[in-house]
């Protein structure tokens, strides 16, 4: 009976206050979408770290015809230099840091280059001679890049030592900024949502002051009087969270599909990751609405 | 249900002594420090089953009296007891329980305009969690008590003022409170209709409910010949056992 009664009260309250309820739904939808986007971007970073840190290598590029660095002053790398470099990479001093060493010839470099830039017209113009041969060094601890860099940067025949992790860090930096921006928008929108929920509840309490006055007089408990208002806000917020989740799903499903077709090696997050984000969105929406309506009721609905 | 709130009350019951349904002990209520108190040292006992008229001009403190009984306000000084319990000691979460034991009727009826007669009365039971079956059984019974049988499905705007007040009374007593407070219940009604309302209130009183009615209506007070307490500027100036509206200045104990 009580349950049915509270449901009935909620329904009638939401009907009377439909425009406000719709605006609460929309505002929470937008704010939670940005919260979710920020969360998903962080998950994307984690995913890429997990995927790439195992694969990133330090590349020791060897001198070619047109290298400009000092150690290449004597022209393209010679066979002795190459052998010395390889021996040094496999030496016992470095074995604590070096996990794997792989040689990439100029022809192999061209193949990789063509793979990576498949759609670019540059590919046709590049020949194997223009690309440097290299040693791809997998590190035991990717953070210890400095060791290799110091050991080889002045080695004859070595052009440059480059850490692929740097490129990744740069990408992560951009994603982080995007995620911070999303979070910033989310915070502003959430404040808007809280204020709007508070106003809605206030209006709702005002339009039903007759009912609540009578409920008070006949001795209805505080919970029964306040619950319909709180749930009204919570339901609206949960609707917003549902729409936000749907939007994020659609973005991941279709946007992610497109991205992973375009950049197959990037390791994009899939709709699986929503399983982590969606419950958080619902919880956050319900908390926002519940807290702001309880605070409002304390001021505007005497019990 | 919790056990008796105070040992004193339990003792009083054991001794078979009458306990006052409502007891005011030197109650003063000040709303605003600069102005006169709304109630000024009022002491008053209303016994179980009594019918009391609270008379006096507007601003004499009648409504404050009612608000204090309901614990809508807190007495500035003194103590208010309802059914033997000092309302100041009732924690806020128990106030609803106090109010379930008190029915209230107002001059302006305060019905819910979008609910039928039946639904208006049922509302008072729904919000305290009574079952549908109990509501279906009780509401028609109470509507009959107030003389509204057969009008279950009318809407408030289809009723006369007197009928609307009967609905309000039905709503106030449907949960069988021990006390019925009526704040000028006939203030908006013509004399004939008012007498009808008084008959209803009298019948409720006959069934054992303590009735306190604040009123201006001298005709009613003079006809009913019940206990009359007159307030003036927040003080009790008269307490007659079977009083009339403007009595002699001698105050007799109830």
XYZ file of C-alpha atoms in Angstrom:
557
model
C 0.000 0.000 0.000
C 2.676 2.427 1.059
C 4.756 1.461 -1.930
C 1.874 1.931 -4.342
C 1.059 5.209 -2.677
C 4.592 6.553 -3.035
C 4.672 5.448 -6.683
C 1.396 7.226 -7.314
C 2.706 10.393 -5.699
C 5.851 10.259 -7.819
C 3.840 9.792 -11.001
C 1.532 12.696 -10.263
C 4.431 14.897 -9.195
C 6.360 14.201 -12.376
C 3.295 14.812 -14.522
C 2.690 18.174 -12.931
C 6.303 19.128 -13.216
C 6.951 17.613 -16.616
C 8.923 20.456 -18.166
C 11.266 20.660 -15.196
C 11.684 16.917 -15.096
C 12.611 16.894 -18.780
C 15.193 19.617 -18.219
C 16.685 17.701 -15.297
C 16.914 14.620 -17.516
C 18.668 16.600 -20.255
C 21.121 18.365 -17.988
C 22.095 15.205 -16.144
C 22.371 13.476 -19.519
C 24.889 16.040 -20.771
C 26.866 16.199 -17.550
C 27.050 12.435 -17.139
C 28.024 12.011 -20.788
C 31.051 14.175 -20.154
C 31.834 12.375 -16.912
C 31.657 9.112 -18.825
C 33.777 10.472 -21.669
C 36.461 11.547 -19.203
C 36.395 8.113 -17.616
C 36.562 6.340 -20.972
C 39.506 8.451 -22.091
C 41.392 7.444 -18.948
C 40.546 3.827 -19.671
C 41.819 4.337 -23.217
C 45.121 5.595 -21.834
C 45.383 2.613 -19.520
C 44.572 0.271 -22.331
C 47.195 1.802 -24.617
C 49.801 1.772 -21.860
C 49.134 -1.860 -21.201
C 49.243 -2.673 -24.891
C 52.152 -0.537 -25.991
C 54.538 -0.543 -23.068
C 55.116 -4.226 -23.702
C 55.829 -3.521 -27.326
C 57.700 -0.245 -27.332
C 61.293 -0.516 -28.182
C 64.286 1.705 -28.226
C 65.393 2.080 -31.798
C 69.098 2.491 -32.450
C 69.188 3.964 -35.935
C 72.354 3.482 -37.890
C 73.947 6.013 -40.168
C 72.851 6.326 -43.811
C 74.104 8.436 -46.671
C 72.483 11.662 -45.659
C 72.703 11.403 -41.850
C 73.833 14.664 -40.277
C 74.868 13.726 -36.728
C 78.531 13.865 -35.645
C 78.924 10.148 -35.140
C 77.999 9.678 -38.814
C 80.757 11.954 -40.097
C 82.493 9.006 -41.730
C 79.524 8.181 -43.920
C 77.099 5.231 -43.862
C 77.600 2.556 -41.243
C 80.233 -0.028 -42.025
C 79.975 -3.749 -41.400
C 82.505 -3.555 -38.546
C 80.604 -0.761 -36.865
C 77.378 -2.702 -37.165
C 78.991 -5.803 -35.673
C 80.473 -3.740 -32.819
C 77.112 -2.199 -32.035
C 75.378 -5.555 -32.015
C 78.101 -7.026 -29.809
C 77.745 -4.142 -27.393
C 73.967 -4.548 -27.248
C 74.412 -8.212 -26.408
C 77.273 -7.607 -23.971
C 76.967 -8.765 -20.340
C 77.084 -5.138 -19.052
C 73.836 -4.317 -20.801
C 72.125 -7.664 -20.395
C 70.456 -6.465 -17.184
C 68.574 -3.842 -19.197
C 68.205 -5.362 -22.630
C 65.567 -7.960 -23.167
C 65.550 -8.484 -26.924
C 67.588 -7.204 -29.840
C 66.249 -7.298 -33.349
C 67.951 -6.096 -36.476
C 65.878 -4.263 -39.067
C 67.408 -3.892 -42.483
C 66.646 -1.083 -44.912
C 64.351 -3.340 -46.938
C 62.438 -4.385 -43.833
C 62.209 -0.731 -42.820
C 60.625 0.066 -46.157
C 58.067 -2.705 -45.729
C 57.112 -1.399 -42.272
C 57.028 2.135 -43.531
C 54.621 1.182 -46.314
C 52.404 -0.678 -43.869
C 52.174 2.237 -41.490
C 51.472 4.869 -44.112
C 49.366 2.743 -46.402
C 47.105 5.552 -47.581
C 49.743 8.227 -48.017
C 51.188 9.281 -51.396
C 54.628 9.656 -49.771
C 55.048 5.904 -49.871
C 55.648 5.816 -53.606
C 58.507 8.267 -53.405
C 60.468 6.568 -50.637
C 63.146 4.025 -51.443
C 64.910 1.567 -49.157
C 68.181 3.517 -49.338
C 66.629 6.557 -47.719
C 65.532 4.641 -44.642
C 68.010 3.822 -41.896
C 68.677 0.310 -40.743
C 68.232 -0.114 -37.024
C 68.456 -2.326 -33.985
C 65.149 -2.641 -32.210
C 65.902 -3.083 -28.539
C 63.253 -4.353 -26.161
C 63.985 -3.229 -22.622
C 63.438 -5.154 -19.436
C 62.155 -1.962 -17.843
C 60.908 0.571 -20.419
C 61.691 3.396 -17.960
C 65.454 2.684 -18.227
C 65.732 4.196 -21.683
C 68.542 6.556 -20.592
C 71.015 3.704 -20.214
C 70.839 2.730 -23.871
C 70.735 6.300 -25.000
C 73.949 7.154 -23.118
C 75.758 4.038 -24.188
C 75.117 4.462 -27.895
C 74.645 8.105 -28.738
C 78.363 8.630 -29.401
C 79.031 5.160 -30.783
C 80.470 5.347 -34.318
C 77.876 4.331 -36.917
C 74.910 5.182 -34.699
C 72.828 8.046 -35.992
C 70.295 8.520 -33.216
C 68.763 6.511 -30.394
C 65.065 7.064 -30.171
C 62.592 5.956 -27.535
C 59.216 5.139 -29.011
C 57.746 5.724 -25.604
C 58.191 9.451 -26.140
C 55.694 9.415 -28.971
C 53.259 7.510 -26.811
C 53.725 9.902 -23.918
C 52.891 12.714 -26.273
C 49.697 10.983 -27.381
C 48.804 10.235 -23.764
C 49.376 13.907 -22.993
C 46.787 14.897 -25.596
C 44.303 12.294 -24.402
C 44.846 13.463 -20.849
C 44.098 17.043 -21.825
C 40.950 15.919 -23.639
C 39.921 13.955 -20.592
C 40.552 16.936 -18.313
C 38.498 19.172 -20.583
C 35.684 16.631 -20.524
C 35.948 16.477 -16.756
C 35.862 20.266 -16.500
C 32.714 20.444 -18.613
C 31.278 17.615 -16.552
C 31.888 19.496 -13.310
C 30.250 22.669 -14.602
C 27.307 20.739 -15.990
C 26.964 18.789 -12.755
C 26.746 22.007 -10.769
C 24.053 23.083 -13.220
C 22.301 19.769 -12.759
C 22.408 20.037 -8.961
C 20.958 23.545 -9.017
C 18.296 22.546 -11.502
C 17.316 19.524 -9.448
C 17.127 21.716 -6.361
C 14.865 24.181 -8.160
C 12.694 21.433 -9.545
C 12.234 19.859 -6.135
C 11.448 23.259 -4.671
C 8.759 23.891 -7.265
C 7.424 20.415 -6.776
C 7.294 20.861 -3.012
C 5.538 24.172 -3.483
C 2.944 22.840 -5.883
C 2.180 20.000 -3.498
C 2.242 21.954 -0.250
C -1.432 21.160 0.388
C -0.801 17.441 0.259
C 2.337 17.609 2.341
C 0.619 19.874 4.861
C -2.134 17.319 5.316
C 0.337 14.463 5.443
C 2.138 16.246 8.230
C -1.061 16.848 10.146
C -2.260 13.283 10.021
C 1.129 12.062 11.169
C 2.774 10.713 8.039
C 6.420 9.929 8.674
C 9.158 12.122 7.317
C 10.215 9.374 4.935
C 6.757 9.048 3.379
C 6.481 12.807 2.933
C 9.938 13.302 1.469
C 10.454 10.096 -0.467
C 8.293 11.013 -3.476
C 10.245 14.238 -3.967
C 13.638 12.622 -3.584
C 12.715 9.757 -5.883
C 11.346 12.191 -8.437
C 14.785 13.785 -8.687
C 16.557 10.447 -8.592
C 14.384 8.967 -11.331
C 14.965 11.980 -13.557
C 18.714 11.736 -12.967
C 18.728 8.015 -13.657
C 16.899 8.627 -16.916
C 19.635 11.134 -17.741
C 22.264 8.540 -16.855
C 20.550 5.996 -19.087
C 20.560 8.356 -22.060
C 24.188 9.255 -21.366
C 25.117 5.577 -21.260
C 23.300 4.981 -24.540
C 25.123 7.880 -26.155
C 28.515 6.661 -24.948
C 27.688 3.184 -26.168
C 26.770 4.507 -29.601
C 29.963 6.590 -29.755
C 32.126 3.615 -28.778
C 30.283 1.195 -31.016
C 30.297 3.239 -34.194
C 33.056 5.772 -33.580
C 35.323 3.072 -32.158
C 34.592 0.830 -35.100
C 35.623 3.545 -37.492
C 38.763 4.379 -35.505
C 39.958 0.817 -35.258
C 39.406 0.399 -38.975
C 41.510 3.488 -39.630
C 44.195 2.729 -37.041
C 44.152 -1.023 -36.546
C 47.261 -1.076 -34.321
C 46.167 1.455 -31.735
C 44.219 -0.872 -29.463
C 41.071 1.159 -28.874
C 38.731 0.446 -26.004
C 35.504 -1.294 -26.911
C 31.953 -1.238 -25.547
C 33.264 -3.713 -22.928
C 34.768 -0.816 -21.005
C 31.279 0.657 -20.599
C 30.617 -2.060 -18.047
C 32.928 -0.136 -15.737
C 31.677 3.330 -16.581
C 27.912 2.864 -16.791
C 27.295 1.718 -13.194
C 29.400 4.649 -12.011
C 27.260 7.028 -14.082
C 24.022 5.668 -12.631
C 25.391 5.828 -9.118
C 26.688 9.345 -9.619
C 23.385 10.526 -11.117
C 21.391 9.030 -8.271
C 23.753 10.498 -5.680
C 23.685 13.962 -7.250
C 19.913 14.006 -7.365
C 19.396 12.394 -3.974
C 21.781 14.697 -2.175
C 20.560 17.888 -3.791
C 16.905 17.052 -3.258
C 17.448 16.094 0.384
C 19.256 19.360 1.013
C 16.508 21.316 -0.731
C 13.765 19.548 1.161
C 15.438 20.313 4.448
C 14.947 23.974 3.655
C 11.676 24.051 1.782
C 9.615 21.174 3.072
C 8.914 21.390 6.749
C 8.228 18.043 8.309
C 4.333 0.686 20.009
C 6.815 1.830 22.578
C 6.089 1.404 26.247
C 4.590 4.200 28.317
C 6.804 7.209 27.943
C 7.086 8.110 31.595
C 6.842 6.147 34.812
C 4.638 8.917 36.194
C 2.088 8.257 33.523
C 2.120 4.532 34.161
C 1.638 5.189 37.859
C -1.260 7.509 37.213
C -2.922 4.848 35.107
C -2.361 2.263 37.838
C -3.998 4.436 40.415
C -6.954 4.898 38.113
C -6.548 8.631 38.282
C -7.848 10.689 35.442
C -4.990 11.965 33.332
C -5.427 15.142 31.411
C -5.498 14.609 27.637
C -3.956 18.026 27.210
C -2.165 19.818 30.016
C -0.569 23.263 29.831
C 1.709 24.211 32.710
C 2.523 27.927 32.835
C 3.014 27.970 29.088
C 4.405 31.085 27.515
C 4.985 31.417 23.806
C 6.916 34.355 22.431
C 7.157 34.537 18.638
C 9.069 37.763 18.536
C 11.053 39.211 21.416
C 9.802 42.740 20.791
C 6.096 42.020 20.786
C 3.798 40.668 23.502
C 3.786 36.919 24.064
C 1.118 35.012 22.111
C 0.475 32.914 25.224
C 1.431 34.230 28.634
C 1.674 31.781 31.510
C -1.307 29.645 30.489
C -2.166 26.697 32.732
C -4.978 24.454 31.611
C -6.118 20.845 31.859
C -8.365 19.217 29.293
C -9.578 15.845 30.499
C -10.148 12.764 28.430
C -13.510 12.913 26.717
C -14.056 16.577 27.434
C -15.499 19.145 25.006
C -13.823 22.510 25.332
C -14.530 25.805 23.613
C -11.564 28.096 23.299
C -12.941 31.589 22.771
C -11.398 34.979 22.410
C -10.731 37.691 19.863
C -8.362 37.191 16.951
C -4.827 37.252 18.224
C -5.812 36.106 21.700
C -3.695 32.966 21.372
C -6.192 30.290 20.268
C -4.235 29.196 17.230
C -0.983 29.233 19.184
C -2.616 26.878 21.668
C -3.422 24.458 18.848
C 0.034 24.741 17.312
C 1.659 23.955 20.650
C -0.464 20.844 21.131
C 0.602 19.629 17.684
C 4.232 20.469 18.416
C 4.269 22.713 15.382
C 5.915 25.202 17.699
C 7.898 24.896 20.879
C 6.766 26.596 24.084
C 9.133 29.373 25.126
C 8.518 28.602 28.806
C 6.442 26.046 30.626
C 5.438 22.566 29.542
C 2.780 21.113 27.257
C 1.638 17.563 27.964
C -0.386 15.551 25.476
C -1.752 12.246 26.784
C 0.596 12.538 29.738
C 3.706 13.114 27.683
C 5.691 16.326 27.674
C 5.828 17.220 23.978
C 9.183 18.938 24.479
C 10.647 15.478 25.175
C 9.294 13.898 22.007
C 12.134 13.511 19.508
C 11.371 14.873 16.060
C 11.143 11.428 14.494
C 8.365 10.579 16.967
C 6.323 13.705 16.258
C 4.339 11.978 13.487
C 3.205 9.453 16.087
C 2.016 12.290 18.330
C 0.090 13.795 15.420
C -1.570 10.510 14.581
C -3.246 10.786 17.929
C -4.627 14.220 17.125
C -7.141 15.163 14.431
C -7.265 18.725 13.169
C -9.996 20.659 11.364
C -9.581 24.158 9.940
C -11.830 27.014 8.924
C -10.798 26.623 5.268
C -11.354 22.813 5.145
C -8.046 22.136 3.344
C -9.355 19.363 1.132
C -7.379 18.145 -1.852
C -9.338 19.581 -4.803
C -8.336 16.881 -7.279
C -9.371 13.981 -5.073
C -12.876 12.643 -4.472
C -14.502 12.638 -1.053
C -13.490 9.043 -0.528
C -9.936 9.680 -1.722
C -9.566 12.716 0.513
C -10.440 10.691 3.586
C -8.487 7.656 2.389
C -5.424 9.867 1.879
C -5.060 10.280 5.646
C -4.910 6.511 6.003
C -2.707 5.857 2.992
C 0.039 8.152 4.159
C 0.369 6.323 7.445
C 0.510 3.003 5.673
C -2.934 1.508 6.294
C -3.827 -1.394 4.041
C -6.260 -1.066 1.182
C -8.683 -3.451 2.853
C -8.753 -1.455 6.076
C -9.248 1.760 4.128
C -12.135 0.321 2.116
C -13.793 -0.747 5.296
C -13.150 2.301 7.466
C -13.713 5.244 5.134
C -17.424 4.611 4.342
C -18.015 4.059 8.051
C -16.495 7.415 8.943
C -18.294 9.166 6.099
C -21.497 7.823 7.563
C -20.568 9.185 10.994
C -20.248 12.693 9.556
C -23.427 12.334 7.508
C -21.989 11.983 4.030
C -23.089 8.504 3.044
C -23.508 8.099 -0.706
C -21.219 11.013 -1.563
C -18.052 8.955 -1.853
C -17.324 9.915 -5.424
C -18.147 13.594 -5.325
C -15.349 16.062 -5.864
C -14.854 18.802 -3.256
C -16.068 21.587 -5.592
C -19.358 19.736 -6.011
C -20.047 19.965 -2.279
C -21.480 22.738 -0.126
C -19.262 24.357 2.496
C -20.881 22.350 5.271
C -20.340 19.118 3.355
C -16.735 20.010 2.669
C -16.175 20.596 6.363
C -17.738 17.218 7.069
C -15.210 15.648 4.734
C -12.461 17.463 6.586
C -13.808 16.180 9.897
C -14.020 12.670 8.497
C -10.401 12.931 7.440
C -9.408 14.211 10.884
C -11.047 11.328 12.739
C -10.521 8.466 10.328
C -7.386 7.353 12.156
C -9.298 7.416 15.446
C -7.349 10.095 17.268
C -7.889 10.671 20.976
C -8.040 14.413 20.460
C -9.820 16.505 17.839
C -8.669 20.099 17.480
C -10.971 22.367 15.516
C -9.743 25.837 14.611
C -12.880 27.885 13.874
C -14.498 25.037 11.955
C -17.721 26.988 11.426
C -16.032 30.268 10.539
C -16.998 29.992 6.860
C -20.441 28.507 7.354
C -23.934 29.874 7.898
C -25.647 29.300 11.284
C -27.804 26.362 10.209
C -24.919 24.555 8.560
C -22.779 25.349 11.586
C -25.255 23.657 13.888
C -25.047 20.567 11.693
C -21.287 20.570 12.051
C -21.632 20.984 15.821
C -23.874 17.933 15.946
C -21.177 15.958 14.179
C -18.499 17.201 16.569
C -20.739 16.443 19.533
C -21.316 12.912 18.261
C -17.563 12.414 17.900
C -17.152 13.705 21.454
C -19.837 11.271 22.667
C -17.745 8.460 21.195
C -14.964 9.388 23.606
C -12.811 11.781 21.591
C -11.596 14.873 23.412
C -12.627 17.913 21.389
C -11.045 21.355 21.600
C -12.722 23.923 19.408
C -11.471 27.447 18.935
C -14.324 29.710 17.872
C -15.798 33.192 17.612
C -19.306 31.876 17.195
C -21.289 33.001 20.247
C -24.509 31.255 19.126
C -22.823 27.904 19.043
C -21.097 28.339 22.379
C -24.317 29.471 24.001
C -26.318 26.582 22.549
C -23.851 23.825 23.334
C -23.298 24.710 26.980
C -19.899 23.089 27.220
C -16.779 24.139 29.057
C -15.577 27.534 27.860
C -12.056 28.884 28.236
C -11.602 32.482 27.230
C -8.206 33.799 26.190
C -7.394 37.472 26.108
C -3.956 38.715 25.077
C -2.511 35.297 25.712
C -3.939 34.751 29.176
C -6.832 32.649 30.402
C -9.377 35.131 31.709
C -12.268 32.740 32.162
C -12.851 29.004 32.517
C -16.522 28.074 32.888
C -17.771 24.524 33.192
C -20.911 25.188 31.174
C -20.190 28.602 29.862
C -21.603 30.993 27.381
C -19.741 33.176 24.936
C -19.568 36.370 26.996
C -19.880 35.216 30.561
C -19.543 36.973 33.892
C -16.052 37.949 34.928
C -15.887 35.413 37.729
C -13.764 32.506 36.686
C -14.878 29.070 37.812
C -12.730 25.986 37.748
C -13.595 23.413 35.067
